[in-house]
Tab-separated table of C-alpha atoms in Angstrom:
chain	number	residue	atom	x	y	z
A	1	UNK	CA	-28.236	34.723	80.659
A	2	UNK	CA	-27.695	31.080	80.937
A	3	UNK	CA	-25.425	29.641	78.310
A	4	UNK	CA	-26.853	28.577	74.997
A	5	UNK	CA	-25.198	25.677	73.068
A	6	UNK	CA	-22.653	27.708	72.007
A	7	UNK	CA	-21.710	29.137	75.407
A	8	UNK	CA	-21.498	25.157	76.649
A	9	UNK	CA	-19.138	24.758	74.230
A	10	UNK	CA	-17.325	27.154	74.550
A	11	UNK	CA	-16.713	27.311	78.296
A	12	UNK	CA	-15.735	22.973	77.681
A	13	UNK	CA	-13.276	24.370	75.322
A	14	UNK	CA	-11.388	25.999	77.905
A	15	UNK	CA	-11.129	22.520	79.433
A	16	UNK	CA	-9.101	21.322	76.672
A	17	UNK	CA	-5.074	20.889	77.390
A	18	UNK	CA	-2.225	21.548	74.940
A	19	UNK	CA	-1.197	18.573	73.233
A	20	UNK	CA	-3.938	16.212	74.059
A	21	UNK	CA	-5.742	13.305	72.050
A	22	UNK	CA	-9.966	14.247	72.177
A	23	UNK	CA	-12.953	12.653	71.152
A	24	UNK	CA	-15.525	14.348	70.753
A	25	UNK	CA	-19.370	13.400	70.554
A	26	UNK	CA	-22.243	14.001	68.309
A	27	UNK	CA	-24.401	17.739	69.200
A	28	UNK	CA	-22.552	20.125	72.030
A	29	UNK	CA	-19.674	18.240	71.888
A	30	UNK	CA	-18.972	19.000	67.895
A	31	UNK	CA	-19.287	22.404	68.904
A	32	UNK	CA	-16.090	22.334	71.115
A	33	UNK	CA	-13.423	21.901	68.099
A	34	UNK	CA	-14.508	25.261	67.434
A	35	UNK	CA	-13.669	26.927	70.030
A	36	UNK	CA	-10.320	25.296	70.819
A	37	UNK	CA	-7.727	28.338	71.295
A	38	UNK	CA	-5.273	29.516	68.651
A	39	UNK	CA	-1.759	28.196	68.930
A	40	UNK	CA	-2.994	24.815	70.734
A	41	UNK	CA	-2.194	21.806	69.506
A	42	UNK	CA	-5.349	19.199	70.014
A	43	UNK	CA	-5.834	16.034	68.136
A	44	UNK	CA	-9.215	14.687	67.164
A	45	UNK	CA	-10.047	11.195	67.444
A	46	UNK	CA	-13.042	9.836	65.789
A	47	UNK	CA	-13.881	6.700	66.874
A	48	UNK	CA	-14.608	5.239	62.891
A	49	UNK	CA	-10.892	5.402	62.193
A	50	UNK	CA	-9.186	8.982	62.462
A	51	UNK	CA	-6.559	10.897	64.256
A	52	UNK	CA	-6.260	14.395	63.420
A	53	UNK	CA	-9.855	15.310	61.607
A	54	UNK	CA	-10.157	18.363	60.372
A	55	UNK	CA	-13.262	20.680	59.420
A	56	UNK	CA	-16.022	20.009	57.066
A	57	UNK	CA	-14.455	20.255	53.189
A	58	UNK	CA	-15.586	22.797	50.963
A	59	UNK	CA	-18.248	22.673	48.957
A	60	UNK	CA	-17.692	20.441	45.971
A	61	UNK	CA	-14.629	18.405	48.100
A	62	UNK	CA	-16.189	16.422	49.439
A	63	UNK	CA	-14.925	12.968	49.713
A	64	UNK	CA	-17.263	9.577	50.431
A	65	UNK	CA	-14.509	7.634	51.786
A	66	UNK	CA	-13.777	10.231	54.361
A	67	UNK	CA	-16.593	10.635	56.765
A	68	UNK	CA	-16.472	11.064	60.982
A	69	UNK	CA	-18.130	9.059	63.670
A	70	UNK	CA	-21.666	10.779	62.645
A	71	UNK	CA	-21.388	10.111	59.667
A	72	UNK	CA	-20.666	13.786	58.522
A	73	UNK	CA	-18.113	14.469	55.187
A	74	UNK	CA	-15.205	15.522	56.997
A	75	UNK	CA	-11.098	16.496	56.322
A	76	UNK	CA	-8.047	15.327	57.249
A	77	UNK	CA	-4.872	18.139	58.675
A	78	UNK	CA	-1.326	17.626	57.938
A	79	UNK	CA	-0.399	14.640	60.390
A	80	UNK	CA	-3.126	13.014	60.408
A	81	UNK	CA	-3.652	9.083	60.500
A	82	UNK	CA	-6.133	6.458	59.512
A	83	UNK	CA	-6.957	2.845	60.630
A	84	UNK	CA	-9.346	-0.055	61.422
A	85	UNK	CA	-12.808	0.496	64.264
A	86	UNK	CA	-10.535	-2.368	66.252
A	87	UNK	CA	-7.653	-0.257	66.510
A	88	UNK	CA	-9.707	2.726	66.826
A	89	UNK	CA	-11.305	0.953	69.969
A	90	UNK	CA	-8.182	-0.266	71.121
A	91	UNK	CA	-6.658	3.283	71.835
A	92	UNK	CA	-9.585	4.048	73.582
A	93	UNK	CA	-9.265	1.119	75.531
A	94	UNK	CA	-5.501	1.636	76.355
A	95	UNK	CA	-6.605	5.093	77.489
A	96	UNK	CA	-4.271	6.367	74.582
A	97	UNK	CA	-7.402	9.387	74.054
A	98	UNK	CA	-7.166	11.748	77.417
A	99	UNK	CA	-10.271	13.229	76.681
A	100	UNK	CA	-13.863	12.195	75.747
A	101	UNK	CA	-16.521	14.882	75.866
A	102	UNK	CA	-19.833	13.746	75.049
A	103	UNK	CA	-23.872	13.927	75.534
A	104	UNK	CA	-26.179	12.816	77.931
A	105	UNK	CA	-29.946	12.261	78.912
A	106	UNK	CA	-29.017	11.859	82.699
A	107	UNK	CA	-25.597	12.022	84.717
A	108	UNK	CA	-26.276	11.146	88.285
A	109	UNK	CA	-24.116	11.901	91.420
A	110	UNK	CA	-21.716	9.240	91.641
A	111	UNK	CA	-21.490	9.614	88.338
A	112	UNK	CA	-23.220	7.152	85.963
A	113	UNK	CA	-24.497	8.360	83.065
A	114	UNK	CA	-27.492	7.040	80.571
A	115	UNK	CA	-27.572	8.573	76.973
A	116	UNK	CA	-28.661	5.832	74.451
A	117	UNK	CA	-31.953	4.647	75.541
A	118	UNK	CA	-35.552	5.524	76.514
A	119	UNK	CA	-38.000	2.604	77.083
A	120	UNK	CA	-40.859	2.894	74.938
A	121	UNK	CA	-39.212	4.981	72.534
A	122	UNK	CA	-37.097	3.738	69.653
A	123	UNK	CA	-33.692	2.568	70.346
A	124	UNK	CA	-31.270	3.520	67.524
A	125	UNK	CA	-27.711	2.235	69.387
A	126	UNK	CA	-25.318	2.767	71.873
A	127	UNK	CA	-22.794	3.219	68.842
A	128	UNK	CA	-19.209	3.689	70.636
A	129	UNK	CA	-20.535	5.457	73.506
A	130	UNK	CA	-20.290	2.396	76.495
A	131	UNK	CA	-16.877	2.037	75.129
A	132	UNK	CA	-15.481	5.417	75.530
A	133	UNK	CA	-17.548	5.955	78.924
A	134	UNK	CA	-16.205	2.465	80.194
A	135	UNK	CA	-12.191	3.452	79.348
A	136	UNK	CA	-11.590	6.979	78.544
A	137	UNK	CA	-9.369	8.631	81.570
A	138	UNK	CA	-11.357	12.057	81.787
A	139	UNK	CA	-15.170	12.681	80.278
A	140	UNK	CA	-16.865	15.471	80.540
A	141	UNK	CA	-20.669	15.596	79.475
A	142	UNK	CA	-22.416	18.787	77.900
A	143	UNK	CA	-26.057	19.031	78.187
A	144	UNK	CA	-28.671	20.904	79.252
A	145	UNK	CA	-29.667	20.988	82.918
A	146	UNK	CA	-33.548	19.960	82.522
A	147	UNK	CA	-34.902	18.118	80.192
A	148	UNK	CA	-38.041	19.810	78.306
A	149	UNK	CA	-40.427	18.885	80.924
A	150	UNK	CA	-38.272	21.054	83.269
A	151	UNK	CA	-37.567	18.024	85.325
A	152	UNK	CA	-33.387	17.817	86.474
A	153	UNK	CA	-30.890	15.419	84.612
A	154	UNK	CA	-28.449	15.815	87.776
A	155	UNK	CA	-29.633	12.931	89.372
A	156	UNK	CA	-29.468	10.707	92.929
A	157	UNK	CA	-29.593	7.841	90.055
A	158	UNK	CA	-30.144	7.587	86.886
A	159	UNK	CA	-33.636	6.174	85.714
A	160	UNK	CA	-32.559	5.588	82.174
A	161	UNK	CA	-30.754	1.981	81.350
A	162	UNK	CA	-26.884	2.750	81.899
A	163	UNK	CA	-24.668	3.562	79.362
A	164	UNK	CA	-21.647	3.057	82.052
A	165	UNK	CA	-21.212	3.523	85.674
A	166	UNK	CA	-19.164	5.604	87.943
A	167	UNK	CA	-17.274	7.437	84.931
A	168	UNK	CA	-18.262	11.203	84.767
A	169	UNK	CA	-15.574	13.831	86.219
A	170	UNK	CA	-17.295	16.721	84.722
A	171	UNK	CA	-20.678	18.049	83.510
A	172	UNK	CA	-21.143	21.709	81.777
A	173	UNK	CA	-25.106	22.933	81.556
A	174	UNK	CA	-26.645	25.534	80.388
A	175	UNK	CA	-26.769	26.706	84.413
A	176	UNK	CA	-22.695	26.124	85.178
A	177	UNK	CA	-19.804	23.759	86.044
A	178	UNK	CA	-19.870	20.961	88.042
A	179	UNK	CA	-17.339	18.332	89.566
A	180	UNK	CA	-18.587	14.854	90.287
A	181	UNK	CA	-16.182	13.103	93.362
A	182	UNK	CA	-17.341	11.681	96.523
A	183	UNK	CA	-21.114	10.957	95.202
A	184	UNK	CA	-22.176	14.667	94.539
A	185	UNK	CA	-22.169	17.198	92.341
A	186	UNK	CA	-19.802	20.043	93.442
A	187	UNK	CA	-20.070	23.711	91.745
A	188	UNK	CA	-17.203	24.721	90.248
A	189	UNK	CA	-19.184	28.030	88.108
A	190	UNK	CA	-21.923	29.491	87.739
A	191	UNK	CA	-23.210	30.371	84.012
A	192	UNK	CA	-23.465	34.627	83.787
A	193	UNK	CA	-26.292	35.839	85.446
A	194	UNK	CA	-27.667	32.275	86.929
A	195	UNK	CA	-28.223	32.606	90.445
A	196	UNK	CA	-27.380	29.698	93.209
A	197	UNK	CA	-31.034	29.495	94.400
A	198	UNK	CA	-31.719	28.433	90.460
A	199	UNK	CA	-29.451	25.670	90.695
A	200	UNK	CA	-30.184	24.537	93.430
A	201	UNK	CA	-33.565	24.005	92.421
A	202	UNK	CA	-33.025	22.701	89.564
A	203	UNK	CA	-30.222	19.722	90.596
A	204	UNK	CA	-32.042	16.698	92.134
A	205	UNK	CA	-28.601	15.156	92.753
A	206	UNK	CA	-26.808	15.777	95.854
A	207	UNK	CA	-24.825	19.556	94.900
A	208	UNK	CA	-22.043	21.155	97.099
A	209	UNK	CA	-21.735	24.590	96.439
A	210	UNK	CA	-18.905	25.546	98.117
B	1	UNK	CA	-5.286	-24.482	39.880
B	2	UNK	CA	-3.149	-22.483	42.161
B	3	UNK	CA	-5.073	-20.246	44.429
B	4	UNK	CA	-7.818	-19.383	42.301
B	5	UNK	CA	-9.528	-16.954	44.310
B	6	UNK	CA	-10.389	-14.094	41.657
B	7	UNK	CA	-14.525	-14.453	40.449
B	8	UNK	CA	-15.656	-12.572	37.173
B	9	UNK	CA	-18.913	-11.166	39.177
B	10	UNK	CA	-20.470	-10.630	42.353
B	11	UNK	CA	-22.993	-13.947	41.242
B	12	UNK	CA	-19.864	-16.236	40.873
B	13	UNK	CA	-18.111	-14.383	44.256
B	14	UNK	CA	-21.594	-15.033	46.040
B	15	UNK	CA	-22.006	-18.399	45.649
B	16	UNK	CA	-22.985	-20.770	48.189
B	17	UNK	CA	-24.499	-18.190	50.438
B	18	UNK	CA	-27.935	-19.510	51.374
B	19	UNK	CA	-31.030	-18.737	53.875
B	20	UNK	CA	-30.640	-19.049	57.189
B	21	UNK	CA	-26.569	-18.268	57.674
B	22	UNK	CA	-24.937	-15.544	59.500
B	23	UNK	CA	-23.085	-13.077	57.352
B	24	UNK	CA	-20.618	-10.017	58.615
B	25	UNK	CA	-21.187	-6.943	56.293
B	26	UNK	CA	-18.053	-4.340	56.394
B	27	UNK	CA	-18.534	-0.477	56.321
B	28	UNK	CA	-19.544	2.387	59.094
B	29	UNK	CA	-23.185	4.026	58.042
B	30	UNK	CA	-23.132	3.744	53.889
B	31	UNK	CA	-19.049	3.951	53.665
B	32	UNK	CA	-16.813	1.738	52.190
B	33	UNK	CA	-19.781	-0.890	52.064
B	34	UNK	CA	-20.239	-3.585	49.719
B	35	UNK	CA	-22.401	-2.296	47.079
B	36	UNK	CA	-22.357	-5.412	44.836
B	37	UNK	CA	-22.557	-8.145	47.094
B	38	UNK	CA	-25.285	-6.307	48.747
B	39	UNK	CA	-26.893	-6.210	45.220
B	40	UNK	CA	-26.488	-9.837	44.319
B	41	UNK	CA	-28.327	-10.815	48.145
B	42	UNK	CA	-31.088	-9.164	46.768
B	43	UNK	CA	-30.914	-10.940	43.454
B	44	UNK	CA	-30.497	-14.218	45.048
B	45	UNK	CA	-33.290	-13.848	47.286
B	46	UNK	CA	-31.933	-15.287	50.126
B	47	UNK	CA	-33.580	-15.380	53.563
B	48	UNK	CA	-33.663	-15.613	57.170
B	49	UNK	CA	-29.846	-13.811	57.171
B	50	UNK	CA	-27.817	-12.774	60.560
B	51	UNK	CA	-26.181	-9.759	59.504
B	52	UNK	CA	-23.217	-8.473	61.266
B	53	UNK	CA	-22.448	-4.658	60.470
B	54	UNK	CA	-21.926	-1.813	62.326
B	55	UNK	CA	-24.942	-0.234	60.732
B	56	UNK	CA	-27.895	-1.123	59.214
B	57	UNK	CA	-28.183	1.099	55.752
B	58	UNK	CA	-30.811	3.690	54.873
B	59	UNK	CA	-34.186	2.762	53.396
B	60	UNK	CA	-33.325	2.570	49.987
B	61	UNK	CA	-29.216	2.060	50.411
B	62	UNK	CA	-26.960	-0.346	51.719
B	63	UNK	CA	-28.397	-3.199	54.272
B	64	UNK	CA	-31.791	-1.371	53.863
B	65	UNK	CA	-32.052	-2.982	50.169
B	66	UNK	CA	-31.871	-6.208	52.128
B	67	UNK	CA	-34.665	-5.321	55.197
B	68	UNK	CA	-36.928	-3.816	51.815
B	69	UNK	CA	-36.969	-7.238	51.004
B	70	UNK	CA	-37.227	-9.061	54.319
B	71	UNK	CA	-34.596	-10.762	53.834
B	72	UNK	CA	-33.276	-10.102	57.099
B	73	UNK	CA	-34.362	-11.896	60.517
B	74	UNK	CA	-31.611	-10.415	62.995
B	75	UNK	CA	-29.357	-7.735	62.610
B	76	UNK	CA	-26.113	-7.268	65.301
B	77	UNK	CA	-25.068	-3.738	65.019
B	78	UNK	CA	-24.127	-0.586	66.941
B	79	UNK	CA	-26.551	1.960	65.910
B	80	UNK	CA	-29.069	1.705	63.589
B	81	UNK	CA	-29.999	4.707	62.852
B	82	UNK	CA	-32.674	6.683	60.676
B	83	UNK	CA	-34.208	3.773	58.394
B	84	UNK	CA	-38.180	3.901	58.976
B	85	UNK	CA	-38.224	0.083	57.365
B	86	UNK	CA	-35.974	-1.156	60.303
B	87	UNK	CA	-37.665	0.857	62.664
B	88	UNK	CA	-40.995	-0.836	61.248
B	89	UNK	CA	-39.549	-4.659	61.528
B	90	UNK	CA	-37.861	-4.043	64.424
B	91	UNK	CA	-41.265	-2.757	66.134
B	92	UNK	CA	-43.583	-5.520	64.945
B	93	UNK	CA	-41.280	-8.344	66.229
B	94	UNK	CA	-40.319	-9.298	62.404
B	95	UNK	CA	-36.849	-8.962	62.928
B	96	UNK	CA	-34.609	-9.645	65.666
B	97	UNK	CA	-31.925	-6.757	66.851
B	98	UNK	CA	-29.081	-7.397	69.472
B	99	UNK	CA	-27.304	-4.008	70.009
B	100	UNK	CA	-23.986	-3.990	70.946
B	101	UNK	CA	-21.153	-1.662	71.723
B	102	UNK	CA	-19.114	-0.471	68.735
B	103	UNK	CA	-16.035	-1.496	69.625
B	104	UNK	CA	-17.012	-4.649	71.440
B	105	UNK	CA	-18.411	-5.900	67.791
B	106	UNK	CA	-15.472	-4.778	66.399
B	107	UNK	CA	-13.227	-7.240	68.873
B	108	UNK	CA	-15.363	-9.994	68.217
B	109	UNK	CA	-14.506	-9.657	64.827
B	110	UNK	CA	-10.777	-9.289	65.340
B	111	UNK	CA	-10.884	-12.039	67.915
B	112	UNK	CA	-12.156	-14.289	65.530
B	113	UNK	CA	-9.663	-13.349	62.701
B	114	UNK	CA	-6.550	-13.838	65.509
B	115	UNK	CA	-8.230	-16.698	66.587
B	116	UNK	CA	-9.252	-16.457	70.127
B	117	UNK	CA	-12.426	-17.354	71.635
B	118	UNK	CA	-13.218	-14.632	73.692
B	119	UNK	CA	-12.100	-10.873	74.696
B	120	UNK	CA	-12.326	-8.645	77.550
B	121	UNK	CA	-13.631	-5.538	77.316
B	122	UNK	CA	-14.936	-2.980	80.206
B	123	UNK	CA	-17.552	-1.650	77.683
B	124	UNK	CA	-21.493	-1.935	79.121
B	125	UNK	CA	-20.083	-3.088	82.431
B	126	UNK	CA	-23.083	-2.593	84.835
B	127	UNK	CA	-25.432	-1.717	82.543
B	128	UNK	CA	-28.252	-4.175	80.390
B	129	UNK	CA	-25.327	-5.714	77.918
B	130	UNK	CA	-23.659	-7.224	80.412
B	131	UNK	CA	-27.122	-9.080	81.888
B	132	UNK	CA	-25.984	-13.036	81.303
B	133	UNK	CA	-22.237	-12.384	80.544
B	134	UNK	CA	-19.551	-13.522	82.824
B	135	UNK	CA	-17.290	-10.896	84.574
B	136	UNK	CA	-14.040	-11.267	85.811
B	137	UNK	CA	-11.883	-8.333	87.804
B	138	UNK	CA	-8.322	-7.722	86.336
B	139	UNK	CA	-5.897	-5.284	88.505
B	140	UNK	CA	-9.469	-3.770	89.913
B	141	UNK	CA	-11.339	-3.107	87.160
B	142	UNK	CA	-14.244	-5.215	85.700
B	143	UNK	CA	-14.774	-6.384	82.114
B	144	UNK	CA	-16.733	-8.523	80.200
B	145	UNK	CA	-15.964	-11.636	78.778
B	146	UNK	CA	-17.108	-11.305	74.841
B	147	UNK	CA	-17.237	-13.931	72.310
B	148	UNK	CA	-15.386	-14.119	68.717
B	149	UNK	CA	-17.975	-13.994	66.118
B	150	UNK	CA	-18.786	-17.150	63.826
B	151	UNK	CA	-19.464	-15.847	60.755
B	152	UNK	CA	-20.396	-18.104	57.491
B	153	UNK	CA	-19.351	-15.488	54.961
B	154	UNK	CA	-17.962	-12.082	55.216
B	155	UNK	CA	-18.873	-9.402	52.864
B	156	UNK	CA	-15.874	-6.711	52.391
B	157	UNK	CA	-15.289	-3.709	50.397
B	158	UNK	CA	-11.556	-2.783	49.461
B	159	UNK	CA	-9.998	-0.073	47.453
B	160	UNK	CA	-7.344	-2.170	45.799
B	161	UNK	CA	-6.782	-5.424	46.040
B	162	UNK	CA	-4.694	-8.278	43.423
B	163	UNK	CA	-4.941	-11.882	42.969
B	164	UNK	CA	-3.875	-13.406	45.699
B	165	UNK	CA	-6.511	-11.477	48.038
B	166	UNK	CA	-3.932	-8.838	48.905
B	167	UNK	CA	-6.092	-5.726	50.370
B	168	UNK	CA	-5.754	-2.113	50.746
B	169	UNK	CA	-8.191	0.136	51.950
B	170	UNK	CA	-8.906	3.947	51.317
B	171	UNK	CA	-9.814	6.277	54.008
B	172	UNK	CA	-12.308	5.883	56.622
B	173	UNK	CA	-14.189	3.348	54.147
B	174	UNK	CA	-11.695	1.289	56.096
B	175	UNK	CA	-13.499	0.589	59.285
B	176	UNK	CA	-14.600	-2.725	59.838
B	177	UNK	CA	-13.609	-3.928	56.869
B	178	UNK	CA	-9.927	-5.562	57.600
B	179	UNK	CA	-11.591	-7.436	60.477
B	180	UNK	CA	-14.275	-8.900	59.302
B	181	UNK	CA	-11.831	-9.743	56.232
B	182	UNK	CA	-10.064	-11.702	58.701
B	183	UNK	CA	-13.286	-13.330	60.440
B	184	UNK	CA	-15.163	-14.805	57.982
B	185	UNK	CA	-14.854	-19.004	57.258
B	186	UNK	CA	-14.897	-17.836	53.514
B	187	UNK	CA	-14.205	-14.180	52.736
B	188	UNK	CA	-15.638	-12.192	49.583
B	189	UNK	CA	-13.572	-9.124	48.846
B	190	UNK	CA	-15.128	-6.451	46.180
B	191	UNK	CA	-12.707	-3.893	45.006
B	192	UNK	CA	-12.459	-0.881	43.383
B	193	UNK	CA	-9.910	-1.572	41.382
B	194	UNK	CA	-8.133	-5.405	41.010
B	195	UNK	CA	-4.495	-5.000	39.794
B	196	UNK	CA	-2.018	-6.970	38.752
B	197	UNK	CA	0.210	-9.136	41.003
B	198	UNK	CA	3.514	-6.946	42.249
B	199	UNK	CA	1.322	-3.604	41.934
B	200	UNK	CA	0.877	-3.530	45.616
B	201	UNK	CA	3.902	-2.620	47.561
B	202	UNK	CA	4.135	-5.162	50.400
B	203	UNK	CA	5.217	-2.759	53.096
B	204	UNK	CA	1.235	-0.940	51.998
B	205	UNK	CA	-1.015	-3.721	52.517
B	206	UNK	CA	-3.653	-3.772	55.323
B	207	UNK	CA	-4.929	-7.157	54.815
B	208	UNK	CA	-2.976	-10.033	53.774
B	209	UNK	CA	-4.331	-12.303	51.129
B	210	UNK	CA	-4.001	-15.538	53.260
B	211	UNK	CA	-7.704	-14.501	54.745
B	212	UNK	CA	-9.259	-13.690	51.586
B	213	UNK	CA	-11.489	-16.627	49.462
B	214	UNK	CA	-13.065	-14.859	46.510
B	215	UNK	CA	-12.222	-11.482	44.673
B	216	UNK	CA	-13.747	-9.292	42.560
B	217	UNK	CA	-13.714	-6.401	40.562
B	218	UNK	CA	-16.907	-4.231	41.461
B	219	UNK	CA	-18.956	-2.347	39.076
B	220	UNK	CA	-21.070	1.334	39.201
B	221	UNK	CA	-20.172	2.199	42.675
B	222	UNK	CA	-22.424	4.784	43.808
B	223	UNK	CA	-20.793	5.325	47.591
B	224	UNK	CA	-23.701	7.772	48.964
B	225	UNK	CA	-23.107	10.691	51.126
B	226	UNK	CA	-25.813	9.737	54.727
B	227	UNK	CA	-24.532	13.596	55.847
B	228	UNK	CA	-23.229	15.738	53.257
B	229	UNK	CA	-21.533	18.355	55.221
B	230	UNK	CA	-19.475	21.644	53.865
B	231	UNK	CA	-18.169	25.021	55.167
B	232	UNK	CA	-18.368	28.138	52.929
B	233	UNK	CA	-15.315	29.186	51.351
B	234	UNK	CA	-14.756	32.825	52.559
């Protein structure tokens, strides 16, 4: 059983460190806040203004004025803080946020990644996503392995326009774990019951298993 | 006449914008927009606009009353979202859209309000936004030089604000709003509530009134939910 959604986020949540500042994307990466271990103390950045969002309000409390980056009604925990998209950008510029986990269409082995644009289709933004790519400290993308064609989105090279270059530590599929350093993608785990012969096929990148 | 910079309506605040000149529009999707100034565009009829926002509305809310009415010839924005009108526009070559990173259009809006020409920033280094830009290498790492924005009028939406243009903000419906306050050659503020001079603590304000033209009091705010999201109670 390869992981589902759920599994990718969970298995990312484990890469989460006590006392750490984390965006968090839109899809997968939502996912993760969920699964963040009791007793650990993790911050959430969104990247329209907040520090220290908290889960969707109840029904009936829900507040206009208080939305995150996708636009969902969201809360605010004890401690948390608001301010302007510049400041907002400006931590994530100053590498204030250790941790940005996010989507992708393609990641390829030296670590570029494309997520906000396929030609011919309609383009709907890069939103904040070049920023944090082109500043965070540590990123880690979740998606799945293939795309829906079955074709592999661990690439030599991306063949999507760039969202930012040489940026991607990290990627968690639906097949396993994998390190980008040195212009490959190293295994770190395989998903439960995903063979090596599977991944292998399915990575068009360069992958070091061992 | 003092400072003078209160208006009775968004017709009186909106004055002197006309077709053809570049407007910033505060807010992040359809929160903490301005509703009335948005309105009295519409009323006005004017044409040919440059629209500066992070977003571009819905179909039938925010910046989308504007493209309803093609009003709009080029919108510089983030993300654009789900807005089948845009997406119509944008397709047949009726309106011009420059995407840009989110917090790149956010500096360009502070630079502009701090007064320097151009920024920085690593973001879209090596990818298509930084085709025709200069970069420079600082300490090893590239970035892009970005321009300040030069906008004619900016269009913000405050919580509170008093006489003398003196802002404060409520929640995320922050956003872009203080910058583009500060950006704008002549800045129209509409608040939810205008209050009397000395109601504002000092220490509390987010935007100083020096950057602030025109103020008003807005009216039948409808601030729509784009994502209405809940948990169940258990």
């Amino acid at each position: 059983m390869a992981w589902d959604k759920i599994g990718i986020a969970k298995r990312i949540a484990q890469e989460v460190q006590d006392g750490t500042y984390v965006n968090l994307g839109i899809g997968i990466p939502t996912l993760v806040a969920n699964y963040i271990p009791e007793g650990m103390e993790v911050e959430l950045q969104s990247e329209n203004g907040i520090l220290g969002m908290g889960p969707f309000p109840f029904e009936g409390e829900e507040d206009a004025d208080l939305i995150n980056a996708g636009k969902q009604t969201v809360t605010l925990r004890d401690g948390s803080s608001i301010f302007d998209s510049a400041m907002s950008f400006g931590m994530i510029r100053a590498q204030k946020v250790d941790l940005t986990i996010l989507g992708a269409m393609e990641v390829s082995e030296n670590g570029d990644i494309a997520n906000w644009k396929v030609p011919g289709k309609m383009v709907k933004g890069m939103g904040g996503a070049m920023d944090l790519v082109a500043s965070a400290k540590n990123i880690i993308v979740a998606m799945q392995h293939c795309d829906k064609a079955g074709n592999s989105k661990l690439l030599p090279q991306c063949s999507l326009p760039l969202t930012g270059i040489h940026c991607i530590k990290k990627v968690v599929t639906d097949l396993g774990v994998f390190d980008i350093r040195d212009g490959a993608f190293h295994l770190v785990e395989l998903a439960p019951e995903v063979t090596l012969e599977e991944v292998i096929a399915k990575t068009a990148g360069k992958l070091l298993t061992q | 006449m003092g400072f003078n910079k209160v208006r009775a309506s968004a017709a009186e605040a909106c004055e002197g914008i006309t077709s053809g000149m570049t407007l910033m529009v505060g807010g992040f999707g359809l929160c903490g927009i301005p509703e009335n100034c948005i309105s009295e565009l519409v009323k006005m009829g004017v044409k040919d606009l440059t629209c500066i926002s992070n977003n571009a509305g819905v179909d039938d809310f925010g910046l989308g009353l504007l493209l309803q009415q093609k009003q709009v010839k080029k919108m510089i924005s983030s993300y654009v979202g789900e807005n089948a009108e845009f997406e119509r526009q944008m397709l047949s070559g009726e309106l011009e859209v420059e995407l840009i990173p989110q917090g790149t259009l956010a500096t360009r809006c502070m630079a502009a309000g701090y007064g320097m020409p151009v920024v920085y920033t690593p973001a879209g280094v090596g990818t298509e936004v930084a085709e025709g830009k200069e970069v420079r290498e600082f300490k090893g790492k590239k970035y892009l030089m970005e321009e300040a924005f030069d906008a004619d009028f900016a269009l913000v939406k405050a919580w509170k604000g008093d006489a003398m243009g003196n802002l404060m903000f409520r929640s995320t419906a922050r956003n872009f709003n203080p910058m583009m306050a500060m950006a704008g050659k002549i800045t129209i503020v509409e608040v939810e509530e205008l209050v009397p001079l000395g109601a504002l603590d000092p220490d509390h304000i987010h935007t100083p009134g020096i950057y602030v033209h025109r103020i008003f009091q807005g009216v039948n705010y409808e601030k729509r939910i784009e994502q209405r999201t809940v948990r169940q109670r258990i």
